[in-house]
Amino acid sequence: MPDLLLDVQGLETIFKTPDGELHAVNGVSFGLKEGETLGVVGESGCGKSVSMLSILRLIPTPPGKIIAGKANFFGQDLLKMSKDEIRAVRGSQIGIVFQDPMTSLNPVLTIGRQLQEPLMLHLGMTKKLAEDRAAQLLDMVGIPNAKERLSDYPHQFSGGMRQRVMIAMALACAPQILIADEPTTALDVTIQAQITDLVKRLRSELGMAIIWITHDLGVVAGLAHRVIVMYGGFIIEEAPINELYANPEHPYTLGLMGSLPRVDETGHHRLTSIEGLPPVLYEKPTYCPFAPRCKWVVEKCWKINPPLLNVGPEHTAACWVDTRTGKVRE
């Protein structure tokens, strides 16, 4: 597709451990359009965060290593850039918000210093201009008395306020893409809603594209345009948000949906769980990685790992079985 802002193809990342090579990301391919919000969903350890950190070359090397793939951004492959080139892209063109703001912010530097640094580094601003811009950024993300709070340290902010600071830092240089790595996980439900609403408002004001990584299908429901579901380092389903919620096709996605509380149903609705444990992939599987936990599993699932198959409009799922009919797909 020619209008893709980011085009990732065949991304593979491994980690060397004392027990062998762990295959964390196994041939992930996806695209991101300008102004689009892409939700990346899956349980802990499925490879969603490692995939996005690999694109920005932020995985620790060693033990991590990107062994295959391309990530084209404005005609350049991020995975082939030099250290200086990728450092220039991070923060200025692609911003990232991490899961825990307390470990992402430097505890011995003021918030103002940490906000001003990327402005002076990437945009060449003077200290005075950077200070004024930092105050504007804090005001934009809803922190009161922004100018006065520039001299405060991270521990003087609440969890929700620290996350707002992280968003302000990520947006400091007006990036084309914002990657949010489970930014609301450590926050209570009320603050989660505030942060989500803030990101939606900033998206409409700034026109940026967003990759929102989460294990919570409820969060992406009101935020994303399109969703990819990951399992065992693979993308196992991809669809527009409304299509995914109306017609989930992969057994794993059905399990995720069944474990989600619904407020639009009358009467009692028993939540379901997915039996078994996620795979530990010391070998890249030649069969479907969800097969050991799947109630629709057939013989073909143990022989060939299914590719993403077209199952609806702009909707693909990596499953040999049509879960609606029970028939095996060709």
mmCIF file of C-alpha atoms in Angstrom, residues 156-330:
data_model
loop_
_atom_site.group_PDB
_atom_site.id
_atom_site.type_symbol
_atom_site.label_atom_id
_atom_site.label_comp_id
_atom_site.label_asym_id
_atom_site.label_seq_id
_atom_site.Cartn_x
_atom_site.Cartn_y
_atom_site.Cartn_z
ATOM 1 C CA GLN A 156 6.439 15.291 43.339
ATOM 2 C CA PHE A 157 3.906 14.150 40.696
ATOM 3 C CA SER A 158 1.188 11.504 41.055
ATOM 4 C CA GLY A 159 1.211 8.401 38.818
ATOM 5 C CA GLY A 160 -1.329 9.878 36.415
ATOM 6 C CA MET A 161 0.524 13.193 36.259
ATOM 7 C CA ARG A 162 3.836 11.413 35.599
ATOM 8 C CA GLN A 163 2.227 9.598 32.690
ATOM 9 C CA ARG A 164 1.004 12.957 31.339
ATOM 10 C CA VAL A 165 4.589 14.217 31.580
ATOM 11 C CA MET A 166 5.762 11.157 29.602
ATOM 12 C CA ILE A 167 3.169 11.915 26.906
ATOM 13 C CA ALA A 168 4.332 15.551 26.811
ATOM 14 C CA MET A 169 7.947 14.355 26.372
ATOM 15 C CA ALA A 170 6.936 11.964 23.585
ATOM 16 C CA LEU A 171 5.074 14.763 21.767
ATOM 17 C CA ALA A 172 7.744 17.432 22.338
ATOM 18 C CA CYS A 173 9.104 17.327 18.768
ATOM 19 C CA ALA A 174 5.690 16.749 17.076
ATOM 20 C CA PRO A 175 6.412 13.151 15.924
ATOM 21 C CA GLN A 176 4.522 11.523 13.066
ATOM 22 C CA ILE A 177 4.052 8.330 15.135
ATOM 23 C CA LEU A 178 3.428 7.870 18.853
ATOM 24 C CA ILE A 179 4.061 4.390 20.286
ATOM 25 C CA ALA A 180 2.265 3.905 23.617
ATOM 26 C CA ASP A 181 3.476 0.760 25.416
ATOM 27 C CA GLU A 182 0.688 -0.116 27.892
ATOM 28 C CA PRO A 183 0.676 3.469 29.210
ATOM 29 C CA THR A 184 -2.356 2.997 31.490
ATOM 30 C CA THR A 185 -1.534 -0.399 33.058
ATOM 31 C CA ALA A 186 -0.161 0.966 36.349
ATOM 32 C CA LEU A 187 -3.003 3.485 36.787
ATOM 33 C CA ASP A 188 -6.449 3.178 38.349
ATOM 34 C CA VAL A 189 -9.514 3.015 36.115
ATOM 35 C CA THR A 190 -10.485 6.699 36.446
ATOM 36 C CA ILE A 191 -6.985 7.896 35.515
ATOM 37 C CA GLN A 192 -6.861 5.325 32.676
ATOM 38 C CA ALA A 193 -9.962 6.929 31.173
ATOM 39 C CA GLN A 194 -8.442 10.417 31.528
ATOM 40 C CA ILE A 195 -5.197 9.377 29.798
ATOM 41 C CA THR A 196 -7.127 7.652 26.980
ATOM 42 C CA ASP A 197 -9.306 10.749 26.457
ATOM 43 C CA LEU A 198 -6.186 12.930 26.476
ATOM 44 C CA VAL A 199 -4.527 10.830 23.760
ATOM 45 C CA LYS A 200 -7.707 10.936 21.631
ATOM 46 C CA ARG A 201 -7.841 14.735 21.935
ATOM 47 C CA LEU A 202 -4.161 15.126 21.075
ATOM 48 C CA ARG A 203 -4.540 12.761 18.119
ATOM 49 C CA SER A 204 -7.288 14.937 16.611
ATOM 50 C CA GLU A 205 -5.340 18.148 17.331
ATOM 51 C CA LEU A 206 -1.933 16.978 16.081
ATOM 52 C CA GLY A 207 -2.950 14.441 13.409
ATOM 53 C CA MET A 208 -0.362 11.868 14.454
ATOM 54 C CA ALA A 209 -0.562 8.108 13.981
ATOM 55 C CA ILE A 210 -0.589 5.964 17.133
ATOM 56 C CA ILE A 211 0.430 2.387 17.958
ATOM 57 C CA TRP A 212 -1.268 1.508 21.259
ATOM 58 C CA ILE A 213 0.073 -1.663 22.910
ATOM 59 C CA THR A 214 -2.198 -3.245 25.518
ATOM 60 C CA HIS A 215 -3.511 -6.511 26.948
ATOM 61 C CA ASP A 216 -6.911 -4.862 27.534
ATOM 62 C CA LEU A 217 -9.410 -5.153 24.664
ATOM 63 C CA GLY A 218 -11.682 -2.735 26.518
ATOM 64 C CA VAL A 219 -9.146 0.104 26.237
ATOM 65 C CA VAL A 220 -8.660 -0.194 22.466
ATOM 66 C CA ALA A 221 -12.417 -0.436 21.798
ATOM 67 C CA GLY A 222 -12.913 3.318 21.965
ATOM 68 C CA LEU A 223 -9.476 4.316 20.711
ATOM 69 C CA ALA A 224 -8.200 2.210 17.800
ATOM 70 C CA HIS A 225 -9.233 2.154 14.148
ATOM 71 C CA ARG A 226 -7.671 -1.252 13.552
ATOM 72 C CA VAL A 227 -6.407 -4.040 15.811
ATOM 73 C CA ILE A 228 -3.795 -6.761 15.509
ATOM 74 C CA VAL A 229 -3.927 -9.663 17.978
ATOM 75 C CA MET A 230 -0.631 -11.372 18.845
ATOM 76 C CA TYR A 231 0.130 -14.771 20.324
ATOM 77 C CA GLY A 232 3.447 -16.602 20.691
ATOM 78 C CA GLY A 233 5.326 -13.948 18.714
ATOM 79 C CA PHE A 234 2.932 -14.186 15.744
ATOM 80 C CA ILE A 235 0.110 -11.958 14.515
ATOM 81 C CA ILE A 236 -2.876 -14.311 14.635
ATOM 82 C CA GLU A 237 -5.682 -11.898 13.684
ATOM 83 C CA GLU A 238 -6.039 -8.429 12.160
ATOM 84 C CA ALA A 239 -9.203 -6.443 11.460
ATOM 85 C CA PRO A 240 -10.873 -3.016 11.734
ATOM 86 C CA ILE A 241 -12.011 -2.519 15.333
ATOM 87 C CA ASN A 242 -15.771 -2.876 14.685
ATOM 88 C CA GLU A 243 -15.261 -5.974 12.530
ATOM 89 C CA LEU A 244 -13.068 -7.629 15.173
ATOM 90 C CA TYR A 245 -15.623 -7.088 17.955
ATOM 91 C CA ALA A 246 -18.572 -8.151 15.778
ATOM 92 C CA ASN A 247 -16.893 -11.184 14.160
ATOM 93 C CA PRO A 248 -13.833 -12.485 16.053
ATOM 94 C CA GLU A 249 -12.500 -15.457 14.093
ATOM 95 C CA HIS A 250 -9.426 -16.846 15.841
ATOM 96 C CA PRO A 251 -10.054 -19.122 18.868
ATOM 97 C CA TYR A 252 -7.598 -17.050 20.934
ATOM 98 C CA THR A 253 -9.436 -13.804 20.115
ATOM 99 C CA LEU A 254 -12.727 -15.502 21.034
ATOM 100 C CA GLY A 255 -11.147 -16.455 24.368
ATOM 101 C CA LEU A 256 -10.039 -12.867 24.975
ATOM 102 C CA MET A 257 -13.533 -11.602 24.171
ATOM 103 C CA GLY A 258 -15.093 -14.168 26.505
ATOM 104 C CA SER A 259 -12.942 -12.933 29.395
ATOM 105 C CA LEU A 260 -14.038 -9.308 28.898
ATOM 106 C CA PRO A 261 -16.883 -8.005 31.125
ATOM 107 C CA ARG A 262 -19.795 -6.652 29.066
ATOM 108 C CA VAL A 263 -22.024 -3.767 30.156
ATOM 109 C CA ASP A 264 -24.366 -4.052 27.162
ATOM 110 C CA GLU A 265 -25.824 -7.446 28.136
ATOM 111 C CA THR A 266 -28.758 -8.060 30.451
ATOM 112 C CA GLY A 267 -28.755 -10.859 33.002
ATOM 113 C CA HIS A 268 -25.753 -12.819 34.201
ATOM 114 C CA HIS A 269 -22.821 -13.385 31.871
ATOM 115 C CA ARG A 270 -20.174 -15.843 33.038
ATOM 116 C CA LEU A 271 -16.645 -14.840 32.097
ATOM 117 C CA THR A 272 -14.592 -17.597 30.487
ATOM 118 C CA SER A 273 -10.892 -18.328 30.779
ATOM 119 C CA ILE A 274 -8.396 -19.777 28.321
ATOM 120 C CA GLU A 275 -7.094 -23.079 29.680
ATOM 121 C CA GLY A 276 -3.371 -23.789 29.673
ATOM 122 C CA LEU A 277 -0.281 -21.579 29.543
ATOM 123 C CA PRO A 278 1.324 -19.410 26.837
ATOM 124 C CA PRO A 279 4.137 -21.102 24.878
ATOM 125 C CA VAL A 280 7.830 -20.684 25.706
ATOM 126 C CA LEU A 281 9.343 -20.708 22.238
ATOM 127 C CA TYR A 282 12.888 -22.078 22.394
ATOM 128 C CA GLU A 283 12.139 -23.434 18.929
ATOM 129 C CA LYS A 284 10.148 -21.594 16.275
ATOM 130 C CA PRO A 285 6.995 -23.737 15.952
ATOM 131 C CA THR A 286 6.111 -25.435 12.680
ATOM 132 C CA TYR A 287 2.545 -25.954 13.990
ATOM 133 C CA CYS A 288 -0.064 -23.485 15.285
ATOM 134 C CA PRO A 289 1.300 -22.056 18.585
ATOM 135 C CA PHE A 290 -2.227 -21.945 20.050
ATOM 136 C CA ALA A 291 -2.949 -25.622 19.257
ATOM 137 C CA PRO A 292 -2.177 -26.960 22.787
ATOM 138 C CA ARG A 293 -4.854 -24.662 24.281
ATOM 139 C CA CYS A 294 -7.439 -24.726 21.484
ATOM 140 C CA LYS A 295 -10.793 -26.553 21.672
ATOM 141 C CA TRP A 296 -11.186 -26.385 17.856
ATOM 142 C CA VAL A 297 -7.809 -28.029 17.163
ATOM 143 C CA VAL A 298 -7.657 -30.519 14.261
ATOM 144 C CA GLU A 299 -4.856 -32.694 12.895
ATOM 145 C CA LYS A 300 -3.802 -30.050 10.350
ATOM 146 C CA CYS A 301 -3.087 -27.564 13.177
ATOM 147 C CA TRP A 302 -0.278 -29.806 14.472
ATOM 148 C CA LYS A 303 1.329 -30.158 11.029
ATOM 149 C CA ILE A 304 1.338 -26.631 9.557
ATOM 150 C CA ASN A 305 1.340 -23.212 11.213
ATOM 151 C CA PRO A 306 -1.479 -21.373 9.390
ATOM 152 C CA PRO A 307 -0.715 -18.096 7.581
ATOM 153 C CA LEU A 308 -3.073 -15.126 7.903
ATOM 154 C CA LEU A 309 -6.110 -16.113 5.792
ATOM 155 C CA ASN A 310 -8.775 -13.729 4.470
ATOM 156 C CA VAL A 311 -11.949 -14.297 6.513
ATOM 157 C CA GLY A 312 -13.842 -11.022 5.912
ATOM 158 C CA PRO A 313 -13.535 -7.453 4.662
ATOM 159 C CA GLU A 314 -10.002 -6.291 5.598
ATOM 160 C CA HIS A 315 -10.072 -9.162 8.121
ATOM 161 C CA THR A 316 -7.441 -11.913 8.356
ATOM 162 C CA ALA A 317 -7.000 -14.741 10.869
ATOM 163 C CA ALA A 318 -4.315 -17.437 11.214
ATOM 164 C CA CYS A 319 -6.610 -20.418 11.810
ATOM 165 C CA TRP A 320 -7.314 -23.571 9.813
ATOM 166 C CA VAL A 321 -10.800 -23.942 11.318
ATOM 167 C CA ASP A 322 -13.854 -21.745 10.709
ATOM 168 C CA THR A 323 -15.016 -21.411 14.316
ATOM 169 C CA ARG A 324 -18.575 -20.586 13.205
ATOM 170 C CA THR A 325 -19.087 -23.761 11.155
ATOM 171 C CA GLY A 326 -16.337 -26.047 12.501
ATOM 172 C CA LYS A 327 -15.177 -26.693 8.927
ATOM 173 C CA VAL A 328 -11.487 -26.859 8.051
ATOM 174 C CA ARG A 329 -10.307 -24.075 5.730
ATOM 175 C CA GLU A 330 -8.236 -24.960 2.658
#
